[in-house]
Short mmCIF file of C-alpha atoms and ligand atoms in Angstrom, two decimals:
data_model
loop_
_atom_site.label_atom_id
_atom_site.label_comp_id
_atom_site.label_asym_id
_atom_site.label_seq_id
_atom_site.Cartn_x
_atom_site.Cartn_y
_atom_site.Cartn_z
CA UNK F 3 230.30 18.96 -90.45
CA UNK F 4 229.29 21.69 -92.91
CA UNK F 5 232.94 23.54 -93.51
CA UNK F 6 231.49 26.46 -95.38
CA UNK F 7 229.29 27.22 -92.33
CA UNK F 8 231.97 26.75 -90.07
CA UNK F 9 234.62 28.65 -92.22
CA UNK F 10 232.17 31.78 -92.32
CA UNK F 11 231.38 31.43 -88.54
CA UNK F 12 235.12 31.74 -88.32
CA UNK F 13 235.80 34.45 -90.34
CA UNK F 14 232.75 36.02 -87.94
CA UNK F 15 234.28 35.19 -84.79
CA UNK F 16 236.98 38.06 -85.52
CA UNK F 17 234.49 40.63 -86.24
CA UNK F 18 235.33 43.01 -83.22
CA UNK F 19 232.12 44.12 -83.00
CA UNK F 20 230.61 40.64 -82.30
CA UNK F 21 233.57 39.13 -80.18
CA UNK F 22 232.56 40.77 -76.66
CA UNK F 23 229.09 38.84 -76.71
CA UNK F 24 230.69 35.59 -78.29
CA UNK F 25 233.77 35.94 -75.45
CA UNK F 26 231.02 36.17 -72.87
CA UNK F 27 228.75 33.01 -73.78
CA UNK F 28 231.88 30.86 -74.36
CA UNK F 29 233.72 31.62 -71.15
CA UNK F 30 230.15 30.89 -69.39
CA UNK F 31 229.99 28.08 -71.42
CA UNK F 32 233.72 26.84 -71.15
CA UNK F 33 233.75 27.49 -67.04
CA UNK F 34 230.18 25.79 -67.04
CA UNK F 35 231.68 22.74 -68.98
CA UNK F 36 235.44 22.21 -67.60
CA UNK F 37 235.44 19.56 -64.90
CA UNK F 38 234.09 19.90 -62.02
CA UNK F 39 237.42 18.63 -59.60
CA UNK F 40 235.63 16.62 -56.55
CA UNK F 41 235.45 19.09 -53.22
CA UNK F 42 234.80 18.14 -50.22
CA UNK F 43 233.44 20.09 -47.81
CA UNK F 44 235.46 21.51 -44.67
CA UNK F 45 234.52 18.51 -42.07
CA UNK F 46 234.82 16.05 -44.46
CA UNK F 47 238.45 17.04 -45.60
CA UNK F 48 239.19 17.60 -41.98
CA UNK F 49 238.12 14.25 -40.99
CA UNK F 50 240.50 12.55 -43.73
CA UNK F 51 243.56 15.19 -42.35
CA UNK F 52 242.79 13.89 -38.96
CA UNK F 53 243.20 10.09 -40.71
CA UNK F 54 246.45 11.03 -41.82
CA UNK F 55 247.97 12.52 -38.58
CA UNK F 56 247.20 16.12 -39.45
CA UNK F 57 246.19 18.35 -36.30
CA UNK F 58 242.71 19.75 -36.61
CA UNK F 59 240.40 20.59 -33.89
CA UNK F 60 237.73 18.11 -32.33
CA UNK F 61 234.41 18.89 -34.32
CA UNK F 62 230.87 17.62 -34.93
CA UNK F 63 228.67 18.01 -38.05
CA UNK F 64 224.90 18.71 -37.39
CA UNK F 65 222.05 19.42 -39.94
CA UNK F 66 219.26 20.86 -37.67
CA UNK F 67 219.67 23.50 -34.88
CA UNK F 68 219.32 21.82 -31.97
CA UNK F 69 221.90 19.12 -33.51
CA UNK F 70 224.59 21.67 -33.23
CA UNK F 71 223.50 22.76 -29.90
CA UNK F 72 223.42 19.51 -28.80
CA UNK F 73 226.86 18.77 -30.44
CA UNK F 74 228.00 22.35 -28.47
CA UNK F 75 227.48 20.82 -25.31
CA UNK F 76 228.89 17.36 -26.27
CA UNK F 77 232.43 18.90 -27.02
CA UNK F 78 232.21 20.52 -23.71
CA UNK F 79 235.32 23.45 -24.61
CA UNK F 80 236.19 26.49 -23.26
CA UNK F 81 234.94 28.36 -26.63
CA UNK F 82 233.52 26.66 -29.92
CA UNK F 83 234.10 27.56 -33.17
CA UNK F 84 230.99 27.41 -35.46
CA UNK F 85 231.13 27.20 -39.32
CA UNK F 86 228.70 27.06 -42.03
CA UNK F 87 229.39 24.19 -44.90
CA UNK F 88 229.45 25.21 -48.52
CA UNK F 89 232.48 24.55 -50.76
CA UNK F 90 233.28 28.36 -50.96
CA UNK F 91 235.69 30.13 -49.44
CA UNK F 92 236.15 33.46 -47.83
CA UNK F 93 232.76 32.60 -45.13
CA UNK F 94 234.10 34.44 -42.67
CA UNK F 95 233.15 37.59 -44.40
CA UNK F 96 230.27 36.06 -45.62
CA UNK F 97 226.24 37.18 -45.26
CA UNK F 98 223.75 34.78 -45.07
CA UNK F 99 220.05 36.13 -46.30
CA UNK F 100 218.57 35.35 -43.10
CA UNK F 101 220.14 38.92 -42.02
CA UNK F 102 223.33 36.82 -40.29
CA UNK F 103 226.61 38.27 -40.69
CA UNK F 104 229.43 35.57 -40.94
CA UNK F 105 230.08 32.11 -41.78
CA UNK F 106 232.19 31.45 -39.15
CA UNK F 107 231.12 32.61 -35.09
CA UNK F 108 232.71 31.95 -32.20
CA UNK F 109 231.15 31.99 -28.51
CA UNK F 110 231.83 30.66 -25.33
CA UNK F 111 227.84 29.36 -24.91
CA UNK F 112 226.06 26.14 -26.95
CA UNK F 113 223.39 27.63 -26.34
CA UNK F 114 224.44 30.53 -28.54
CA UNK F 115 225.72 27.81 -31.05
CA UNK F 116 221.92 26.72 -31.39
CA UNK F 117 220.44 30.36 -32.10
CA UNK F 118 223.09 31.33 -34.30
CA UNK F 119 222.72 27.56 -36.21
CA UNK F 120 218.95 28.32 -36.76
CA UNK F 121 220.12 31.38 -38.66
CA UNK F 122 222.35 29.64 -40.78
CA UNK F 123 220.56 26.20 -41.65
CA UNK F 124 218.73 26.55 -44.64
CA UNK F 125 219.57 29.92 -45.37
CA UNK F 126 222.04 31.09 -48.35
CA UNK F 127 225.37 31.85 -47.52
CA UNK F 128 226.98 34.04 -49.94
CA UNK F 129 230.57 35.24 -49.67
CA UNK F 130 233.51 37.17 -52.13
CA UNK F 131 233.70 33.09 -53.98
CA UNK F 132 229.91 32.54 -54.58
CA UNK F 133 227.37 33.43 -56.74
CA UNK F 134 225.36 36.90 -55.80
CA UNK F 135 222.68 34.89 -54.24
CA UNK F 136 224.96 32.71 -52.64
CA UNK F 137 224.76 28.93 -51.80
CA UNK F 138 222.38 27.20 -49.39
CA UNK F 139 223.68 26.01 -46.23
CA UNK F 140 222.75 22.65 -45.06
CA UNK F 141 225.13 21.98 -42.60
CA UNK F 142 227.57 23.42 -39.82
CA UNK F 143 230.42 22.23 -38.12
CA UNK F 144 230.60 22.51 -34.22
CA UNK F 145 234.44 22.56 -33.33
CA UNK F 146 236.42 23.36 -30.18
CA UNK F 147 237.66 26.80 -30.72
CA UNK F 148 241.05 27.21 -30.15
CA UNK F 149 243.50 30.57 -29.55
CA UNK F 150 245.09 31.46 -32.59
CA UNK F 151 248.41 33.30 -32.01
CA UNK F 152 249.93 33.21 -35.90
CA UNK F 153 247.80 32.81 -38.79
CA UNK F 154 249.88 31.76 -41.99
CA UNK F 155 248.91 29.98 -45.85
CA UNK F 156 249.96 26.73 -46.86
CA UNK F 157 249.13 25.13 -49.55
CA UNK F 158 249.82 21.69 -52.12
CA UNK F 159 248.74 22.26 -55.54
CA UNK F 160 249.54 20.06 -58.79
CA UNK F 161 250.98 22.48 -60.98
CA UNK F 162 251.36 22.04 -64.88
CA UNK F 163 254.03 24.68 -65.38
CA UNK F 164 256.21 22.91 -62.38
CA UNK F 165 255.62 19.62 -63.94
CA UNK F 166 254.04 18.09 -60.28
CA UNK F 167 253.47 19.24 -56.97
CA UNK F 168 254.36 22.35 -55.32
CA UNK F 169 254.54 23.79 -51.54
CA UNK F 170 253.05 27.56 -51.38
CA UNK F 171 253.28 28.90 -48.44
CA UNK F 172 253.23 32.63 -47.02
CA UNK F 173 253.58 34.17 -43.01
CA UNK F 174 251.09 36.01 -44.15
CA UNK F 175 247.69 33.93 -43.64
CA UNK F 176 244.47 33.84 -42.81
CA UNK F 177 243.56 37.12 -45.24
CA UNK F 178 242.93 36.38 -49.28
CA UNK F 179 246.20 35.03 -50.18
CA UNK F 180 245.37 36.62 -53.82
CA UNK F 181 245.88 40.14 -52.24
CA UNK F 182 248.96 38.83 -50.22
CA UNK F 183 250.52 38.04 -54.09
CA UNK F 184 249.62 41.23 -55.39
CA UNK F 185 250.87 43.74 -52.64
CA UNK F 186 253.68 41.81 -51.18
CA UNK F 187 254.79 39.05 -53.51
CA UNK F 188 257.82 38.54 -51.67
CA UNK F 189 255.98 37.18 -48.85
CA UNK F 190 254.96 34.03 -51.10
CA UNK F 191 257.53 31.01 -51.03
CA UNK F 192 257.40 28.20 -52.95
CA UNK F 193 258.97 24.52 -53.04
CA UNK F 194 258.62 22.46 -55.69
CA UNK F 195 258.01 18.84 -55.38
CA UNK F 196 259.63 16.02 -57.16
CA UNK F 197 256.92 13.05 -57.25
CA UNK F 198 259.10 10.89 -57.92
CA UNK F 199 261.79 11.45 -54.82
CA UNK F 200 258.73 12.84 -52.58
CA UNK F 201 259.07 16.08 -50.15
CA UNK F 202 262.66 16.19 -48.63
CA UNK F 203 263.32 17.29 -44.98
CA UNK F 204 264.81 19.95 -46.10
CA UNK F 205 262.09 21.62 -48.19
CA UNK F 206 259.33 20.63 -45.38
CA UNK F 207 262.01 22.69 -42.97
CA UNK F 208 262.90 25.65 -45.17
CA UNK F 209 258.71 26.00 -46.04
CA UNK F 210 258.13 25.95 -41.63
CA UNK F 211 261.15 28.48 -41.81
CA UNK F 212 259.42 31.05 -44.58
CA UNK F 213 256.17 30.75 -42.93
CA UNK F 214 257.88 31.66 -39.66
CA UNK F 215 257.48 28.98 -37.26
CA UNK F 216 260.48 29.10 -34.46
CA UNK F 217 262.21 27.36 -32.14
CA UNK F 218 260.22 23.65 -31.58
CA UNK F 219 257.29 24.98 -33.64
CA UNK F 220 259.03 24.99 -36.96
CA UNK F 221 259.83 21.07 -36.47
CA UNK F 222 256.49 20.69 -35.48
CA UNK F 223 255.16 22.58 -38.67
CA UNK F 224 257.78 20.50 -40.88
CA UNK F 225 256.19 16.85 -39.81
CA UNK F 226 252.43 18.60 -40.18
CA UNK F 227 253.92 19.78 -43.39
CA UNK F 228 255.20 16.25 -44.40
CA UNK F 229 251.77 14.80 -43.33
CA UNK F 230 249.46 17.12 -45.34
CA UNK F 231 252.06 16.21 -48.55
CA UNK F 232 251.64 12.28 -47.81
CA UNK F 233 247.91 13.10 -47.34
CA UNK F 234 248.37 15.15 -50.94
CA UNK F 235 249.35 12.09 -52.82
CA UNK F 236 247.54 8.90 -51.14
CA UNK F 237 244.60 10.82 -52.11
CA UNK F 238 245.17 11.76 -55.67
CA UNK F 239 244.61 15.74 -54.99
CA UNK F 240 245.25 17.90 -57.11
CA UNK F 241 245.18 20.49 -54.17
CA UNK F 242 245.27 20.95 -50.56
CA UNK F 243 244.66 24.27 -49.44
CA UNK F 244 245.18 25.07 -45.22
CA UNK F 245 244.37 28.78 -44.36
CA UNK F 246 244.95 29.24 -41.54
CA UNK F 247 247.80 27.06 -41.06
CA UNK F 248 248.09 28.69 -37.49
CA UNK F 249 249.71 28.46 -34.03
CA UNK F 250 248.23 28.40 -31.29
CA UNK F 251 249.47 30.26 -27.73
CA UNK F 252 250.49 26.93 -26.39
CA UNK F 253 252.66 26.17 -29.26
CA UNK F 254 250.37 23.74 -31.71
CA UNK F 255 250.42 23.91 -35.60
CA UNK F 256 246.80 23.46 -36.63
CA UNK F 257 245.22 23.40 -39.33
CA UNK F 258 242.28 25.70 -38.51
CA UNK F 259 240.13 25.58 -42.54
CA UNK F 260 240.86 23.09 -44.78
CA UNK F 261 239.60 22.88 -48.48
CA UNK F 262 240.62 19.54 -50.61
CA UNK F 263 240.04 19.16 -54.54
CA UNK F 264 240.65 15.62 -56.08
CA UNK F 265 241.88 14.47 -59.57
CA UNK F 266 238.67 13.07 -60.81
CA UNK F 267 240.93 10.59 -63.21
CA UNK F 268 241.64 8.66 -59.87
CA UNK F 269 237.56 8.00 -59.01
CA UNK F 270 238.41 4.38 -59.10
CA UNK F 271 241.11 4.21 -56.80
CA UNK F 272 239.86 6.24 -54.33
CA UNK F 273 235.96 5.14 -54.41
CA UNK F 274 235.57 5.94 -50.43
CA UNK F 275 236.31 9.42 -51.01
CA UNK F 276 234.32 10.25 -54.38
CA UNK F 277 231.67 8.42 -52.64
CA UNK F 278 231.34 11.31 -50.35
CA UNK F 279 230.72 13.63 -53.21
CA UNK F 280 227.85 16.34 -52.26
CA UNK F 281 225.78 17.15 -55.02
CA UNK F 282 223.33 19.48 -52.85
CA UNK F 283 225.23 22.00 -54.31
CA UNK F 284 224.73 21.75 -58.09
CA UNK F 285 221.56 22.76 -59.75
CA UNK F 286 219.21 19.68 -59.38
CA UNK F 287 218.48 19.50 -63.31
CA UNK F 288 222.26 19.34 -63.15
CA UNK F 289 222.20 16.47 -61.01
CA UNK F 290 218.74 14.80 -63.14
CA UNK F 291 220.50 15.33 -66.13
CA UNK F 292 224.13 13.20 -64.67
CA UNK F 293 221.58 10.36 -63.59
CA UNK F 294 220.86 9.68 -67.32
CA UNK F 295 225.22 10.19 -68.44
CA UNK F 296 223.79 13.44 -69.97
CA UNK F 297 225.79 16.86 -69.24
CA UNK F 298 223.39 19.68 -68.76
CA UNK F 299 224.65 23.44 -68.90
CA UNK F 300 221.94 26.29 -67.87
CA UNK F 301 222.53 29.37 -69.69
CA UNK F 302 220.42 32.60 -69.94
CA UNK F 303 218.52 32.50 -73.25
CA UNK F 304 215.82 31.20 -74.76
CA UNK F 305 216.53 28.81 -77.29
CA UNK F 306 217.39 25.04 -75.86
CA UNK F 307 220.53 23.01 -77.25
CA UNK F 308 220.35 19.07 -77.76
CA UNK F 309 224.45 18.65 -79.09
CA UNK F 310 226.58 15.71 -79.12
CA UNK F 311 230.13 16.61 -77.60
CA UNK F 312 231.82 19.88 -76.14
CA UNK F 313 233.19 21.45 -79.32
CA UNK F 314 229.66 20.81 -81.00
CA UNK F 315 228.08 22.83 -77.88
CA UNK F 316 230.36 25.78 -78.75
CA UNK F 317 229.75 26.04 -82.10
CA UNK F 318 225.88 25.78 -81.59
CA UNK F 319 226.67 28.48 -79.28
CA UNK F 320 228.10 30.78 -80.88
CA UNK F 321 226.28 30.34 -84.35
CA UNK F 322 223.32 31.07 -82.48
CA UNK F 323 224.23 34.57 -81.33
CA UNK F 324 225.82 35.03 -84.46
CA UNK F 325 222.62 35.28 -85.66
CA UNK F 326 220.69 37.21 -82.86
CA UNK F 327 219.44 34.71 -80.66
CA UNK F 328 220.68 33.12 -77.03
CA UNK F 329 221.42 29.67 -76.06
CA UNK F 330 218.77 28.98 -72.68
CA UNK F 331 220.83 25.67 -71.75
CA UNK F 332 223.13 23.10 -73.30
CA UNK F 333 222.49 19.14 -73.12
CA UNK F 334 225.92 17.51 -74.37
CA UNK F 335 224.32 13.44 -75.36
CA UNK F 336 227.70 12.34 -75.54
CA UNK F 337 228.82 9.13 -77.42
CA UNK F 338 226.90 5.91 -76.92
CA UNK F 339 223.19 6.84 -76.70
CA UNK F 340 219.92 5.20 -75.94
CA UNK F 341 216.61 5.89 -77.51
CA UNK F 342 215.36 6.73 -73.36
CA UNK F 343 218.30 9.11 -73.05
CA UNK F 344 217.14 11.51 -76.14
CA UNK F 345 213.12 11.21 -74.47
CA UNK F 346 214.97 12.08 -70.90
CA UNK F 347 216.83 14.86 -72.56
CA UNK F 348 213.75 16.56 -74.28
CA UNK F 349 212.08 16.49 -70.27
CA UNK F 350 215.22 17.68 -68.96
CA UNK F 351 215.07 20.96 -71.88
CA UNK F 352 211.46 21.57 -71.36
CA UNK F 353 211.43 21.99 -67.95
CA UNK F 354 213.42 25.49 -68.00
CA UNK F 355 210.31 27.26 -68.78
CA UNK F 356 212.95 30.21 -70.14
CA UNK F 357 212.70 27.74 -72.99
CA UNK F 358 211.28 29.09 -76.29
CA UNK F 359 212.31 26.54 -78.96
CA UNK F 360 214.70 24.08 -79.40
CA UNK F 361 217.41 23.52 -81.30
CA UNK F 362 219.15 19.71 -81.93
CA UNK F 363 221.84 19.58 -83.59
CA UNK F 364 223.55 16.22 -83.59
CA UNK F 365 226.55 15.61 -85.50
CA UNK F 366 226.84 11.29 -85.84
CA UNK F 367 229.63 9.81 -85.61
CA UNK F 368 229.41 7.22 -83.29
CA UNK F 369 226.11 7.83 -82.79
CA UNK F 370 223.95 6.75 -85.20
CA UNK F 371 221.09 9.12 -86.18
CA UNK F 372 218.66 6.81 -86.68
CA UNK F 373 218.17 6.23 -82.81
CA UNK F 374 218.18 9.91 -82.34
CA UNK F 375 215.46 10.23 -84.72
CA UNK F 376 213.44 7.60 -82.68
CA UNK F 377 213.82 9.25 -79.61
CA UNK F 378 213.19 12.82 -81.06
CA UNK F 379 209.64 11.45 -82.33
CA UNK F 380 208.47 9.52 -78.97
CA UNK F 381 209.55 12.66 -76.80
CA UNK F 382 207.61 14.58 -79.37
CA UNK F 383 204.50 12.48 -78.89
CA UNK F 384 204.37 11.87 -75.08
CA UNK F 385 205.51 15.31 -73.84
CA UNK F 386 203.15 16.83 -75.96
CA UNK F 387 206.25 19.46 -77.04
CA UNK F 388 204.47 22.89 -77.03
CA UNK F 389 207.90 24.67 -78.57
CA UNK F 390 209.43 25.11 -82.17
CA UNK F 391 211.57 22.02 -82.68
CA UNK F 392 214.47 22.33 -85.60
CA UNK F 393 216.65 19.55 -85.63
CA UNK F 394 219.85 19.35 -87.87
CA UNK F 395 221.41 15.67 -87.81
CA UNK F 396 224.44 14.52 -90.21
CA UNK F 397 226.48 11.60 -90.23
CA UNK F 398 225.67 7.97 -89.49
CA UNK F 399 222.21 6.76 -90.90
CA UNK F 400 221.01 10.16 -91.28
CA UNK F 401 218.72 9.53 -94.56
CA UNK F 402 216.59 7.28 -92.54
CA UNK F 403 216.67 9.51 -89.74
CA UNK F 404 215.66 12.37 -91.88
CA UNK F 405 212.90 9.54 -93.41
CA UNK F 406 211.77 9.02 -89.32
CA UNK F 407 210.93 12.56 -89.05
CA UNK F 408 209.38 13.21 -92.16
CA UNK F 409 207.15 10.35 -91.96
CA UNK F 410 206.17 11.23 -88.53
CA UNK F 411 203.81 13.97 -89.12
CA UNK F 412 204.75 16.01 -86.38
CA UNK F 413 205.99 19.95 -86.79
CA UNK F 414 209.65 19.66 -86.58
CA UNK F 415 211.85 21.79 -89.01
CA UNK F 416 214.45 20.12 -90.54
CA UNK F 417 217.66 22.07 -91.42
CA UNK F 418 220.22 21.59 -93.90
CA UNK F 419 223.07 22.67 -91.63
CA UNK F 420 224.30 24.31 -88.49
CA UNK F 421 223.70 27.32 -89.95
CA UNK F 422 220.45 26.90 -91.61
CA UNK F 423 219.40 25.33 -87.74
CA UNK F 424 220.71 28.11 -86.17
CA UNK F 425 218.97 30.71 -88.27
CA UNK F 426 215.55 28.67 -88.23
CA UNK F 427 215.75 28.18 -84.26
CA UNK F 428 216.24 31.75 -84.06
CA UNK F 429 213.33 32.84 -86.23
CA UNK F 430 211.28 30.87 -84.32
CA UNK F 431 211.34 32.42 -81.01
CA UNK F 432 211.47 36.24 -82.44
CA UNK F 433 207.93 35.54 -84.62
CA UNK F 434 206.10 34.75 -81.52
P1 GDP B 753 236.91 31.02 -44.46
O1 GDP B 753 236.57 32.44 -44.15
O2 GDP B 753 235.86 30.37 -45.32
O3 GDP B 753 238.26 30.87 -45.04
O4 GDP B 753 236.84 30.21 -43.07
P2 GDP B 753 237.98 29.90 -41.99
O5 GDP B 753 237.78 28.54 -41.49
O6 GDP B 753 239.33 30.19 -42.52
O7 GDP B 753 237.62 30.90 -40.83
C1 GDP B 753 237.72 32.29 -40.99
C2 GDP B 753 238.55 32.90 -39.88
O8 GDP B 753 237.95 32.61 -38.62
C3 GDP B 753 239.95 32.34 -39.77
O9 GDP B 753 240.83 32.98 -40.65
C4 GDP B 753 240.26 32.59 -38.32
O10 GDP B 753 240.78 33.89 -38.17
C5 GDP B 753 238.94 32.49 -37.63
N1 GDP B 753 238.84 31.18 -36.95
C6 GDP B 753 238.45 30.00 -37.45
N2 GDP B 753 238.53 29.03 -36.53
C7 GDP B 753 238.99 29.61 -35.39
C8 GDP B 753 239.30 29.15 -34.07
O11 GDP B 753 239.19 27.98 -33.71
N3 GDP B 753 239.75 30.08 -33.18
C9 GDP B 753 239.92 31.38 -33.49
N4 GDP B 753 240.39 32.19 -32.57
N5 GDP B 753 239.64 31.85 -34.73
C10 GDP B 753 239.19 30.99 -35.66
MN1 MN B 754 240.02 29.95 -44.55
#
């Protein structure tokens, strides 16, 4: 890589002046790029609790309106629970922008279940964990509604500073547990979890004790305890989040919500459950872009980014509001790449029509630039590219790339280095 360029865009990153905007892209960027941990939805984490002797009510799942009130009158209850499906929390207190207050309704009529379905179906849900907009419901559970007479938090989590697992659990449930922390800390216990000895009676016991389950209810709440920590680690999750863990007036632990996140190192050991993955919820060119191994990232500026590898994306990042422009989207290529994954790439980057010019900047290692080169040309050709196109490639091969392009005849910009790209991709967009 070009170290002078990189050892001034250093010395710029602790300008004060400049680190606000750089601090803003790169924590969009960095929480656009970390791994997305496998979530289930509620029903589907629910119905693998229910596999592993964990008490959850009797539900149905139903994608259409007159699904759920048909599923309404199958469970035939006293009262039924119904709950939109996104992988957000807090949808209780949620809004939906069909006018629909609440995520989660309960009534004592399916027929009530249908009419308030219709106004969640299809409609965006969005709630304190979502985006403004909020996410796009497209399906509801339909569960027997049961009393609730205690609501309390439990939850498994891997954590790194506890070196594996650990119980977290508070009498206080049902509300944000963030709040819970900040105004009454004391009201959070914790267990930690030796993986290699497992959870011991006496921690499942002392964790039903804290959360305030008496008399035959805290044994009861130990085993449910005991179950969901089994469930925790046949599973590979990384956590296991119950709120409410409640009781009910008849004196039944149940696990009324349920949210689930998996390590995504274990995908092949635990293919049944990845294989339930639901992508409705990422951005389709997300999901286009995943289809061809390429990692697409939609930002809010103008200028496209064709990068090899996470680190490269930052630096293209930042370098390019170093010098006054903004990054529109980020398309990571990766390692081993295919002449039909750089053409699929170039679609995938002209189709945000926010797009202004584009910027590739391809460092090659492993790759070898040659191929890049190729593909750069032929998606230049066939898509007819309407945009500025500066393309900065070093490494592997990279004279006869740079001999590819020339010899080409097509209006691409070559640049000397990730600065020189930068500056050229930025010029670009504020002539026109
Ligand atoms: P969240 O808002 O996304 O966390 O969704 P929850 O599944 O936790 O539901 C929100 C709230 O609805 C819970 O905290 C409960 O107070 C209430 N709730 C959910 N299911 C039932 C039920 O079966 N019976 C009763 N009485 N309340 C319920
Ligand atoms: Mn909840």
């Amino acid at each position: 890589m070009a170290a002078p360029a990189a050892a001034r865009a250093a010395k710029l990153l602790r300008a004060p002046a400049l680190r606000p905007a750089l601090l803003a892209a790169r924590s969009q960027a960095f929480q656009l790029t970390s791994r997305r941990w496998l979530n289930l939805q509620e029903y589907q984490s629910k119905k693998l609790m229910s596999d592993y002797g964990v008490k959850v009510q009797r539900f149905f799942v139903a994608d259409t309106a007159n699904e759920a009130l048909e599923a309404a009158k199958r469970l035939n209850a006293k009262e039924i629970v119904l709950k939109a499906q996104i992988l957000a929390g807090g949808r209780g207190k949620g809004v939906f922008n069909s006018g629909l207050k609440g995520g989660v309704h309960l009534t004592k009529d399916p027929n009530v279940v249908g009419q308030l379905a219709k106004q969640m179906i299809g409609y965006n849900l969005a709630t304190k964990q979502t985006p403004k907009e909020g996410v796009k419901v497209h399906k509801v559970m339909v569960a027997e509604a049961l009393d609730i007479a205690r609501e309390t938090y439990l939850a498994i989590l891997m954590d790194r500073s506890c070196n594996g697992p650990v119980l977290v659990g508070s009498p206080q449930g049902g509300v944000d547990i963030e709040e819970v922390a900040a105004s009454n800390p004391e009201l959070i216990f914790k267990e930690q979890i030796d993986i290699f000895e497992g959870i011991k009676d006496s921690q499942a016991q002392r964790m039903a004790e804290n959360l305030g389950f008496l008399g035959p209810l805290k044994n009861q709440a130990a085993d449910q305890i005991k179950k969901l920590y089994n469930l925790f680690l046949k599973v590979d999750a990384t956590q296991v989040e119950v709120n409410p863990f409640g009781e009910t007036p008849e004196g039944q632990v149940v696990c009324f919500d349920a949210k689930i996140n998996f390590d995504d190192n274990a995908e092949f050991r635990q293919k049944n459950i990845f294989a339930m993955d639901d992508k409705s919820e990422n951005e389709p060119i997300e999901n286009e872009a995943a289809r061809y191994d390429l990692k697409y990232i939609g930002l809010d500026g103008n200028i496209a980014c064709f990068v090899n590898g996470a680190g490269l994306a930052m630096a293209t990042c930042d370098i390019i509001f170093l010098n006054g422009g903004k990054p529109a989207n980020f398309l990571d290529l990766g390692g081993g790449v295919k002449e039909a994954q750089v053409y699929q790439a170039f679609k995938l980057l002209t189709a945000d029509p926010k797009v202004e010019a584009i910027l590739v900047n391809i460092f090659g290692g492993i790759v070898n630039c040659a191929i890049i080169a190729n593909g750069i040309t032929k998606a230049c050709r066939e898509l007819e590219l309407k945009v500025p196109l500066v393309v900065r490639l070093e490494g592997t091969n990279v004279q006869e790339a740079q001999r590819i392009l020339r010899s080409s005849g097509l209006p691409i910009t070559s640049a000397v280095d990730l600065e020189d790209a930068a500056r050229k991709a930025v010029d670009s967009v504020s002539k026109k």
